[in-house]
mmCIF file of C-alpha atoms in Angstrom:
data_model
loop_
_atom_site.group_PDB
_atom_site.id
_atom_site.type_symbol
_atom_site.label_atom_id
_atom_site.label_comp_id
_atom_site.label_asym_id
_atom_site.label_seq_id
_atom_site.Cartn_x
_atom_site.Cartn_y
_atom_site.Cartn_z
ATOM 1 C CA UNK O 1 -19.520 196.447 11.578
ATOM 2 C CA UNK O 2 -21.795 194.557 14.344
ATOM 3 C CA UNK O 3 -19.053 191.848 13.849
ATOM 4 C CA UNK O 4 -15.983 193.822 14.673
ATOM 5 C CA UNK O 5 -18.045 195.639 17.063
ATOM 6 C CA UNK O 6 -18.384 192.414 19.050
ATOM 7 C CA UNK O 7 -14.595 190.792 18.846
ATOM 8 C CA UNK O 8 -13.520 194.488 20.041
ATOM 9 C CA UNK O 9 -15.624 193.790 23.202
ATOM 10 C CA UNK O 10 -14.593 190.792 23.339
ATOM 11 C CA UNK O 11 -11.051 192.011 23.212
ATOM 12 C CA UNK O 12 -11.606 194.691 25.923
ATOM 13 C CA UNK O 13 -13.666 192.425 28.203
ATOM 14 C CA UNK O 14 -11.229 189.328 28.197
ATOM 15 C CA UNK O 15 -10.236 188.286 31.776
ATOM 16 C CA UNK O 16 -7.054 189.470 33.557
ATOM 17 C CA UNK O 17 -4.104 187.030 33.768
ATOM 18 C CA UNK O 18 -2.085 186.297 36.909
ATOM 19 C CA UNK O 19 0.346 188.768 35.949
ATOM 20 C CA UNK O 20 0.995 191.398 38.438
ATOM 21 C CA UNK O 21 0.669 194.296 35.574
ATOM 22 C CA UNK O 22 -2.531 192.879 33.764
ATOM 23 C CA UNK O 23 -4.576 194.830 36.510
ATOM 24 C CA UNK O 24 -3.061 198.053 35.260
ATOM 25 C CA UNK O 25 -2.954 196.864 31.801
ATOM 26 C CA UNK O 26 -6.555 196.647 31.559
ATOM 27 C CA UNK O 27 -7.540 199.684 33.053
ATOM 28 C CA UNK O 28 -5.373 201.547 30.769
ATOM 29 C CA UNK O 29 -6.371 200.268 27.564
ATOM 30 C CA UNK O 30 -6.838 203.260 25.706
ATOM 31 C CA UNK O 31 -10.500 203.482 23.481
ATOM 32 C CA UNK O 32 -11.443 206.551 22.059
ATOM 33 C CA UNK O 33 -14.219 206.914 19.151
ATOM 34 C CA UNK O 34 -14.950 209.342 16.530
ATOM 35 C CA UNK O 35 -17.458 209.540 13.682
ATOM 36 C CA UNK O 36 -18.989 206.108 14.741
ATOM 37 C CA UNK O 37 -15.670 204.075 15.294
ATOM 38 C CA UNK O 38 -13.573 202.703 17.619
ATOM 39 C CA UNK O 39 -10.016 202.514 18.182
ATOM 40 C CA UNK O 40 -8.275 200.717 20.644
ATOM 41 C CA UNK O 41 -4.353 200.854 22.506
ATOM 42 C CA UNK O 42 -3.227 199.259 25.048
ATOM 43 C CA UNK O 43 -1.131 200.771 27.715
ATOM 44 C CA UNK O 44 2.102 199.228 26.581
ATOM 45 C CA UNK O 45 2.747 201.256 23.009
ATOM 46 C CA UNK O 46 5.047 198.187 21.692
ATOM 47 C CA UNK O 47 4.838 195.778 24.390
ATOM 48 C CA UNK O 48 8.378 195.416 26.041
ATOM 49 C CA UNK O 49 9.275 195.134 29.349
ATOM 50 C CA UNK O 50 8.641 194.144 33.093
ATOM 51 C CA UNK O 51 5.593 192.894 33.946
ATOM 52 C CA UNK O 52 3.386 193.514 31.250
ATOM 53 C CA UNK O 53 0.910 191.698 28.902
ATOM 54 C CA UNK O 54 2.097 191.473 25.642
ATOM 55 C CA UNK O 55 -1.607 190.971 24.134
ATOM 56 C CA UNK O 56 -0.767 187.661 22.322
ATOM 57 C CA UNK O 57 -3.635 185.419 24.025
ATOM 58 C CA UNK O 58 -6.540 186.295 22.812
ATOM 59 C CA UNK O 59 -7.004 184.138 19.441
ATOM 60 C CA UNK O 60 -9.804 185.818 18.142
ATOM 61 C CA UNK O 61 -7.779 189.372 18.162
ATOM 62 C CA UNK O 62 -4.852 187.221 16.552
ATOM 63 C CA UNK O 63 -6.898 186.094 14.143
ATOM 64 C CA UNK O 64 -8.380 189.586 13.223
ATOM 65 C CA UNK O 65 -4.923 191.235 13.207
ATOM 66 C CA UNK O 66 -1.992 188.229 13.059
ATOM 67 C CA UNK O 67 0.720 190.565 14.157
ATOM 68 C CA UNK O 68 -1.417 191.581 17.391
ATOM 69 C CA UNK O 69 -1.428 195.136 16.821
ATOM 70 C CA UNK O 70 -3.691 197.364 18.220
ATOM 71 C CA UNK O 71 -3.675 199.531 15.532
ATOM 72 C CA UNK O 72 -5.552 198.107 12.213
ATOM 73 C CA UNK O 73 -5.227 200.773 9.700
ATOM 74 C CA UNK O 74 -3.730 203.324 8.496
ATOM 75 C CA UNK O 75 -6.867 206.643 9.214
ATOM 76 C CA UNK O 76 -6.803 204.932 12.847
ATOM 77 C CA UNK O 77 -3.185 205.424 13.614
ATOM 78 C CA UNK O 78 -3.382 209.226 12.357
ATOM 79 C CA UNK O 79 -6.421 209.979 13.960
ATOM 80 C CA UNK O 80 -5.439 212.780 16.729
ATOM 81 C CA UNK O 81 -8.288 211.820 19.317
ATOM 82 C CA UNK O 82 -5.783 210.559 21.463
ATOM 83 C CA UNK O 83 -4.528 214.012 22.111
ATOM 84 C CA UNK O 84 -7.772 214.236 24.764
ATOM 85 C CA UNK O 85 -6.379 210.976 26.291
ATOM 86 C CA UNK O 86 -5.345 212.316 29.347
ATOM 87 C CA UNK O 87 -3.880 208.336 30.137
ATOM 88 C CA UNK O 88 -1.397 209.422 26.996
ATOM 89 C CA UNK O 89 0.116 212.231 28.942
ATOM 90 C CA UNK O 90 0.275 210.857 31.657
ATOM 91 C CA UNK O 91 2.511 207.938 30.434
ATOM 92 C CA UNK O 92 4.595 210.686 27.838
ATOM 93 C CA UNK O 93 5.504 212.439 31.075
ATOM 94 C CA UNK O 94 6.884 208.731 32.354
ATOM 95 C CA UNK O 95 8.487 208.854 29.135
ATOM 96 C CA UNK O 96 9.913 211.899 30.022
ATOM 97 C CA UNK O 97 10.973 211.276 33.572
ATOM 98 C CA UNK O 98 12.593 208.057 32.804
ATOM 99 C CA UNK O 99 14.619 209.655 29.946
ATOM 100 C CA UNK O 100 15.815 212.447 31.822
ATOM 101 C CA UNK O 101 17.217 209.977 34.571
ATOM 102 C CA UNK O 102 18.736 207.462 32.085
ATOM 103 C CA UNK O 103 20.547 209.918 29.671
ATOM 104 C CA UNK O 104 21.751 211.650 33.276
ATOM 105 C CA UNK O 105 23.374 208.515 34.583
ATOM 106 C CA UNK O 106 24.678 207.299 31.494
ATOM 107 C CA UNK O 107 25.865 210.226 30.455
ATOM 108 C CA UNK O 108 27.994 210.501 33.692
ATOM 109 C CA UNK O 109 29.174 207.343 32.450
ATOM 110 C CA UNK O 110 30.266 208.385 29.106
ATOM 111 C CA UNK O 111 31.702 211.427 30.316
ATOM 112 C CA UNK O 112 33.883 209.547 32.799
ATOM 113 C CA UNK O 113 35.069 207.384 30.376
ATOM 114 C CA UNK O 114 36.563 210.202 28.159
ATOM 115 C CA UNK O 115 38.976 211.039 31.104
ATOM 116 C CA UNK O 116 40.170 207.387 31.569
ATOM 117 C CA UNK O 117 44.415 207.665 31.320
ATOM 118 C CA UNK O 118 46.151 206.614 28.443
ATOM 119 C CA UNK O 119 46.586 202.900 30.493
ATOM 120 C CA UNK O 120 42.965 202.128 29.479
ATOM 121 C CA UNK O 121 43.034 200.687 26.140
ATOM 122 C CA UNK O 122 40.239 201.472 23.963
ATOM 123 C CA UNK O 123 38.756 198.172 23.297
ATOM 124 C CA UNK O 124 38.914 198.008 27.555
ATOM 125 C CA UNK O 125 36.878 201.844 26.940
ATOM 126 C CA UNK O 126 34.489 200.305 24.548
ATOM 127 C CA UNK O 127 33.810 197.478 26.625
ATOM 128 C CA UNK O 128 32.698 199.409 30.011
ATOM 129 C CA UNK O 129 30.810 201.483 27.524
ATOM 130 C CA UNK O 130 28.815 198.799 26.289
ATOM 131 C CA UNK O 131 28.537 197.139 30.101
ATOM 132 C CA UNK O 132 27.345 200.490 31.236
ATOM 133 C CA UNK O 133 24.436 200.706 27.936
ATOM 134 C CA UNK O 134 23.261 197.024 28.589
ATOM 135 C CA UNK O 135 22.737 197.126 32.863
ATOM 136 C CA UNK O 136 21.437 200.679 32.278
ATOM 137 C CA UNK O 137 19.115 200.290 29.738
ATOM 138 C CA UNK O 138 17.263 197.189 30.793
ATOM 139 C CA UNK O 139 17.227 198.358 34.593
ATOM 140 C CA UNK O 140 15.224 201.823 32.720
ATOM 141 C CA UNK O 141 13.229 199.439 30.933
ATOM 142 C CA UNK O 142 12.159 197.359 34.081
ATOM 143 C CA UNK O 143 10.987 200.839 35.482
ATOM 144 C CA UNK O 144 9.184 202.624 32.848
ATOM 145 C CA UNK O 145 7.481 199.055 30.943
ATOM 146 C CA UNK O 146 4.741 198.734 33.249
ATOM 147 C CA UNK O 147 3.436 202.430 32.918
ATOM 148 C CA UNK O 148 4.340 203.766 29.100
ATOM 149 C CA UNK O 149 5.693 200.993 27.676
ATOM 150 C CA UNK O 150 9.465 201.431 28.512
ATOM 151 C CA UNK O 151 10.325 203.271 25.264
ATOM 152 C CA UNK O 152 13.283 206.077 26.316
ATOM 153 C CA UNK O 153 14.152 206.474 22.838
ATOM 154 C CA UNK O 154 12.373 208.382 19.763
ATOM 155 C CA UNK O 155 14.265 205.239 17.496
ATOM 156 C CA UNK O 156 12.214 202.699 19.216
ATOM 157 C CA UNK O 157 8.858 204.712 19.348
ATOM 158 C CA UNK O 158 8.985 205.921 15.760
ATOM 159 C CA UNK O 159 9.943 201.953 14.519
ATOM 160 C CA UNK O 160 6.747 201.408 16.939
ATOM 161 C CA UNK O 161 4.239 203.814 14.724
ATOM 162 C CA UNK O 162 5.614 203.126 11.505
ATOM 163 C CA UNK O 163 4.950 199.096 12.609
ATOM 164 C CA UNK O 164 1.281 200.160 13.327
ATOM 165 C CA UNK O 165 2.134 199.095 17.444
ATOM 166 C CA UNK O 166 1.210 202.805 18.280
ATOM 167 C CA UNK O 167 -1.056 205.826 17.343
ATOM 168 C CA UNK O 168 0.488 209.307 15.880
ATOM 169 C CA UNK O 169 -0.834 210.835 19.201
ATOM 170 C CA UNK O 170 1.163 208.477 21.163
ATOM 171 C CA UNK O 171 4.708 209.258 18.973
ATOM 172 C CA UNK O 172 4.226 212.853 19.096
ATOM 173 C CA UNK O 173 3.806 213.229 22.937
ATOM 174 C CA UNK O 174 6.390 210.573 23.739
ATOM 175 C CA UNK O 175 9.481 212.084 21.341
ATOM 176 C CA UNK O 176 8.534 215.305 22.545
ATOM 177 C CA UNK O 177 8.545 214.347 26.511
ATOM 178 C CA UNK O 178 11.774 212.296 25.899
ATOM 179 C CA UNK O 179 13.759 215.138 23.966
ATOM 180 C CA UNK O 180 12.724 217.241 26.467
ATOM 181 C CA UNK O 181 13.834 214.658 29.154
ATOM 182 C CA UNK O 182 17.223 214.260 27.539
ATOM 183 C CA UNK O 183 17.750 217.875 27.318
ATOM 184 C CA UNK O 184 16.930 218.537 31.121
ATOM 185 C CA UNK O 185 19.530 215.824 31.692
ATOM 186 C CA UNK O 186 22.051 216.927 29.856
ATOM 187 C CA UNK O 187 22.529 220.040 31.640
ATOM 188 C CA UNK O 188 21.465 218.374 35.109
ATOM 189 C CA UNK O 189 24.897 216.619 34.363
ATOM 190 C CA UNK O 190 26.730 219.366 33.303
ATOM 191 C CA UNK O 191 25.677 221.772 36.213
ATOM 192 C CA UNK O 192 26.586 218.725 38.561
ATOM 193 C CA UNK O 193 29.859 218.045 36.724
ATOM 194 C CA UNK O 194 30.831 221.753 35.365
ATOM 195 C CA UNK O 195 33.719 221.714 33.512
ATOM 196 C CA UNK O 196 34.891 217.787 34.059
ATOM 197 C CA UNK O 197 32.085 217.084 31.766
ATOM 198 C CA UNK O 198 32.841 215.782 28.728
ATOM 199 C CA UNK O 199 36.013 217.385 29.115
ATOM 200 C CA UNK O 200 37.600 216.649 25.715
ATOM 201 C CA UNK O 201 34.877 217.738 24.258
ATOM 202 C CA UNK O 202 34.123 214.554 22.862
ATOM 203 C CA UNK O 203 30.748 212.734 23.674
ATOM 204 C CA UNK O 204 31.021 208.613 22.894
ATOM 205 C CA UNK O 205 27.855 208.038 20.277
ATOM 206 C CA UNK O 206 27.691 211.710 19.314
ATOM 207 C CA UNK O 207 30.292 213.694 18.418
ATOM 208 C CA UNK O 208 32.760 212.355 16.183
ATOM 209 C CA UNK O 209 35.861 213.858 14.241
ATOM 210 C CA UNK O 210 35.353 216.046 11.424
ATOM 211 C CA UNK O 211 38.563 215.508 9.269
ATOM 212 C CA UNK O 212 38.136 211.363 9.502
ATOM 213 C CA UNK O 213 34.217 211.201 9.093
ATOM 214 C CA UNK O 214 31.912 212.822 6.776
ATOM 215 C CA UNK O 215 28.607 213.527 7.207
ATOM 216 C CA UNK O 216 27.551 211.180 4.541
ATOM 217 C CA UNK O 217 29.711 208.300 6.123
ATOM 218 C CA UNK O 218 28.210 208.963 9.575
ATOM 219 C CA UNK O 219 25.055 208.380 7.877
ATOM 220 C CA UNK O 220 26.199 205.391 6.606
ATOM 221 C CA UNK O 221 27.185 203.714 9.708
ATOM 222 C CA UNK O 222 24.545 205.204 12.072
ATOM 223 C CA UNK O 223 21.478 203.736 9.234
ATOM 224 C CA UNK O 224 23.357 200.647 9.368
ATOM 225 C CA UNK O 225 23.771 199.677 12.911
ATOM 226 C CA UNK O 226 20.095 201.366 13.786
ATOM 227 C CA UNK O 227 18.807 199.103 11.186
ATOM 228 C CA UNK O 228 20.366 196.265 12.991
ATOM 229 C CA UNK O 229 19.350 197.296 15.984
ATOM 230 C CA UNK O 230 15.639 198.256 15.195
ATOM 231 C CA UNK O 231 15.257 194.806 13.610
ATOM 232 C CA UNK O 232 17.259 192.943 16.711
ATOM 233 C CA UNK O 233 14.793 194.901 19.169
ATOM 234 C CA UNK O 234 11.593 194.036 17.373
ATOM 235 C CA UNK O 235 12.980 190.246 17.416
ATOM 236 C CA UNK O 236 13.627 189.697 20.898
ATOM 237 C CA UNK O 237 11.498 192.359 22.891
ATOM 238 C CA UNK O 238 8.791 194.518 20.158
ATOM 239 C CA UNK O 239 7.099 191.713 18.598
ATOM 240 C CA UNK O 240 4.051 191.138 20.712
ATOM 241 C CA UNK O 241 4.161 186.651 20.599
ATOM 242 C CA UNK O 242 8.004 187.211 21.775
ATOM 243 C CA UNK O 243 6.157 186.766 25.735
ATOM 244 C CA UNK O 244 5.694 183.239 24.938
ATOM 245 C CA UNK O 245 9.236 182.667 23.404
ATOM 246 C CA UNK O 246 11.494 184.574 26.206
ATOM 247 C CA UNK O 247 8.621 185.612 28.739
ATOM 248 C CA UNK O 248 7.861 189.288 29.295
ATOM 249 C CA UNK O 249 10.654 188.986 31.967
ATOM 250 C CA UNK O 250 13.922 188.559 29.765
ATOM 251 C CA UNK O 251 13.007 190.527 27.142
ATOM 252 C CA UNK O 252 14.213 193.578 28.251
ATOM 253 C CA UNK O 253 17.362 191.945 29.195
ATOM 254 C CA UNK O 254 17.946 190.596 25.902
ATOM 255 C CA UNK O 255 17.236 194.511 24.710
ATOM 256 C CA UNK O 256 19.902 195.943 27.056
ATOM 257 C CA UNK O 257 22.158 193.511 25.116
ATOM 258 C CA UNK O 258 21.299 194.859 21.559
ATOM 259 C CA UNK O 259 22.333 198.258 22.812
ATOM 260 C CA UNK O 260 25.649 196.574 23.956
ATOM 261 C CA UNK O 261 25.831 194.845 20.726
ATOM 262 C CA UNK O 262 25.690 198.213 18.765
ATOM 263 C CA UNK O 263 28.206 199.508 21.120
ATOM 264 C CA UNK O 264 30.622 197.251 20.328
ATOM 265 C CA UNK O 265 30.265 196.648 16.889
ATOM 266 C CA UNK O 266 30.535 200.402 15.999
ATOM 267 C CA UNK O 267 32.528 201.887 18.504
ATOM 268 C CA UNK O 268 35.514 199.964 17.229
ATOM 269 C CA UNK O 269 34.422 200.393 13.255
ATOM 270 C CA UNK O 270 36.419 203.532 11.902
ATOM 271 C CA UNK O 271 38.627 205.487 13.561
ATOM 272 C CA UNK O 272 36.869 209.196 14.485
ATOM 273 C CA UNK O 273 33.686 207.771 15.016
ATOM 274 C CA UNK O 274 32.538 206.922 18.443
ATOM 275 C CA UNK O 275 29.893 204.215 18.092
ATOM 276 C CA UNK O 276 26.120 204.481 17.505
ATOM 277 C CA UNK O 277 23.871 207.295 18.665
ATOM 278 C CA UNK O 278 20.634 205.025 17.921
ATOM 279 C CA UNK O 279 18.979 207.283 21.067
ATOM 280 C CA UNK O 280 18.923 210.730 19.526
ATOM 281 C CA UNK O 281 17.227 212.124 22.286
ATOM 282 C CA UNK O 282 20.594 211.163 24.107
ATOM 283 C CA UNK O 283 22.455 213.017 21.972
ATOM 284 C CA UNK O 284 20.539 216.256 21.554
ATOM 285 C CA UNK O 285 20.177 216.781 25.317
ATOM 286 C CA UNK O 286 24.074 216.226 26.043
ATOM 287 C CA UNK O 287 25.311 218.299 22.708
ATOM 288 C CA UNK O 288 22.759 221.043 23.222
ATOM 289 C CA UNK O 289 24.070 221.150 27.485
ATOM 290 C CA UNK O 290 28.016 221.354 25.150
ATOM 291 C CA UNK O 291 26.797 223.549 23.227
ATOM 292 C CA UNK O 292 28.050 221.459 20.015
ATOM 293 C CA UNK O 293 25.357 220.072 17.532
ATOM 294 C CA UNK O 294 28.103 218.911 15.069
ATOM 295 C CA UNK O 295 26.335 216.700 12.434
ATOM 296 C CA UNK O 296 23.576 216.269 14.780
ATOM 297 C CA UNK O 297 20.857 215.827 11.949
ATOM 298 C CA UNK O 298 22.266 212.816 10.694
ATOM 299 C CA UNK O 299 21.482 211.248 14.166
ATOM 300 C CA UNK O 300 18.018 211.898 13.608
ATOM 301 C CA UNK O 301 17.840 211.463 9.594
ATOM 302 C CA UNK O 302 19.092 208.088 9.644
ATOM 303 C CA UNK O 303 17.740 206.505 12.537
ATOM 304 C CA UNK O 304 14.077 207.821 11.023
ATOM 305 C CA UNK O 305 15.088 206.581 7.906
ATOM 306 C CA UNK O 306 16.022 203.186 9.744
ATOM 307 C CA UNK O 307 12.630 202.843 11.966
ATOM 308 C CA UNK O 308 10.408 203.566 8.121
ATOM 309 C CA UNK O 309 12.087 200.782 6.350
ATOM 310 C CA UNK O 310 11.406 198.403 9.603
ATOM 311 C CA UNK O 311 8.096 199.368 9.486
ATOM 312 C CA UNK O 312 7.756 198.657 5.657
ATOM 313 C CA UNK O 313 9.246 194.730 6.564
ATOM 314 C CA UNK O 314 7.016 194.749 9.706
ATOM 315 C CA UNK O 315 3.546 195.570 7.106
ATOM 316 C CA UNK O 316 4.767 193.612 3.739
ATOM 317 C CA UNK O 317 6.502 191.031 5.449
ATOM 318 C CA UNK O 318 5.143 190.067 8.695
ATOM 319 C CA UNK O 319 6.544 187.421 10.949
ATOM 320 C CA UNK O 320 3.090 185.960 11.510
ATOM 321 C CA UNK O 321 0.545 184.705 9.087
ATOM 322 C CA UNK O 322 -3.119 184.466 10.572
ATOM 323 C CA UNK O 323 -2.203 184.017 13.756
ATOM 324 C CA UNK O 324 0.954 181.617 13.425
ATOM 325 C CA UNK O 325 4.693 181.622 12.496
ATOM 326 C CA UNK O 326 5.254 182.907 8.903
ATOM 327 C CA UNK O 327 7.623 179.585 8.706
ATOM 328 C CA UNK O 328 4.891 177.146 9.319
ATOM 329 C CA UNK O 329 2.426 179.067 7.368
ATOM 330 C CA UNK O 330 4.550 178.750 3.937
ATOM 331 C CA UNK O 331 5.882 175.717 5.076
ATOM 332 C CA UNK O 332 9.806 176.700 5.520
ATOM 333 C CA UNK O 333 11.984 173.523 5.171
ATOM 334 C CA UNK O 334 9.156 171.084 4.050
ATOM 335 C CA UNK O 335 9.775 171.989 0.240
ATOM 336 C CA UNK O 336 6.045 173.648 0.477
#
């Protein structure tokens, strides 16, 4: 106990980095105790984005916990202290904020897109979609990383508590704040756009049509291109050693371009369905502003079902191995 007490000092106490964020990133570590322990978040639940640290240089903490998360077991992610953190609603109502202003501008997007003449092919459609998702999303991410983590999406924070990156406390208040965010925004946009919006009454990544999709086949497709995405987003962003592969500085670039991957790989897939919800925040705040929640627990049910089975591969299967590459641990290509 004296042991762990130590390296969590040590942990807290190491020096700040150049980085303009690591000043804020210290000060919001997040440390709460109860019954004698000690548990310990940092600031940025998942570590994408911006400025930020992505906790990957302190050996001694990779050595402790190989995949750098701040969360070691199990009773410490459930534990509800955090709920008296008032740091944690602080950054849920960034959550929130940044939400609200990304589903309103993209959804002004979307909506504009459904009223594009019958000139505009819908590969042409599919492709402005997906422009729109990738300059939007890492722009959002850019904002919010530095101060909650950059998140905007109950997929990405539920794949980031089932991986053991963030606390239950954390989860609850920032799927809350952003489906509350995404619901103000959908009717921001609809009382700004009145009846042009989503005129149609078709929303891209939503709705899709009844007598060509079933709800069991939307699940189908929406599990399988979350899946992809979850696992594309931990690769290139989540993963906490990713800042020394692409720098803390692309990743949310390469991100935005997983969301424009998904767009274009589903919105073309079967004809009636519009492409991947993967936010269902997005989708609850512009069907509830419609009024039309057509199939709209599937969104939900199989992106949840999606983030679970990531976290499973994230605990059994890790990518690191006391504190190095799984591949050079088990010796990948040698024959080992």
């Amino acid at each position: 106990m004296a042991e762990e007490r130590k390296a969590a000092t040590s942990a807290l106490s190491s020096p700040p980095s150049h980085d303009p964020a690591s000043l804020h990133a210290n000060r919001n570590r997040l440390s709460f105790t109860n019954g004698g322990g000690s548990v310990s978040e940092t600031a940025f639940a998942g570590r994408i984005g911006g400025n930020q640290e992505f906790v990957a240089d302190d050996e001694e903490l990779l050595k402790r916990q190989p995949d750098a998360a701040p969360i070691s077991t199990i009773q410490d992610a459930l534990r509800l202290d955090g709920f008296r953190n008032i740091e944690l609603w602080r950054m849920a109502i960034i959550e929130g904020w940044g939400t609200f202003l990304l589903i309103s501008c993209l959804g002004a997007g979307a909506s504009g897109l459904t009223m594009l003449g019958p000139s505009t092919s819908q590969f042409a459609a599919t492709l402005y979609a997906a422009a729109f998702n990738v300059i939007g999303l890492t722009l959002f991410i850019f904002s919010a990383a530095p101060a909650s983590g950059g998140h905007l999406n109950p997929t990405i924070t539920i794949a980031t508590f089932f991986a053991g990156l963030c606390t239950l406390p954390r989860a609850i208040l920032y799927v809350v704040a952003q489906c509350f965010g995404a619901i103000i925004g959908g009717y921001w946009l609809k009382l700004g756009l009145g009846d042009v919006s989503f005129p149609a009454g078709v929303i891209p990544g939503c709705t899709v049509d009844p007598t060509l999709v079933s709800p069991g086949q939307l699940f189908v497709l929406e599990y399988l291109f979350s899946q992809a995405l979850i696992f594309t987003a931990f690769g290139v962003g989540l993963d906490p050693r990713q800042g020394k592969v692409f720098g803390p500085a692309l990743s949310p670039v390469l991100v935005g371009f997983t969301l424009g991957f998904g767009t274009l790989a589903s919105s073309l897939a079967k004809p009636g369905y519009t492409g991947i919800s993967f936010n269902s925040a997005r989708c609850l705040g512009l069907m509830v502003a419609k009024g039309d929640m057509q199939y709209h627990y599937v969104h939900w049910l199989a992106a949840s079902s999606a983030a679970i089975l990531n976290g499973l591969f994230y605990h059994f299967a890790p990518p690191y191995v006391r504190g190095k590459p799984r591949s050079a641990v088990v010796g990948v290509g040698t024959g080992v």
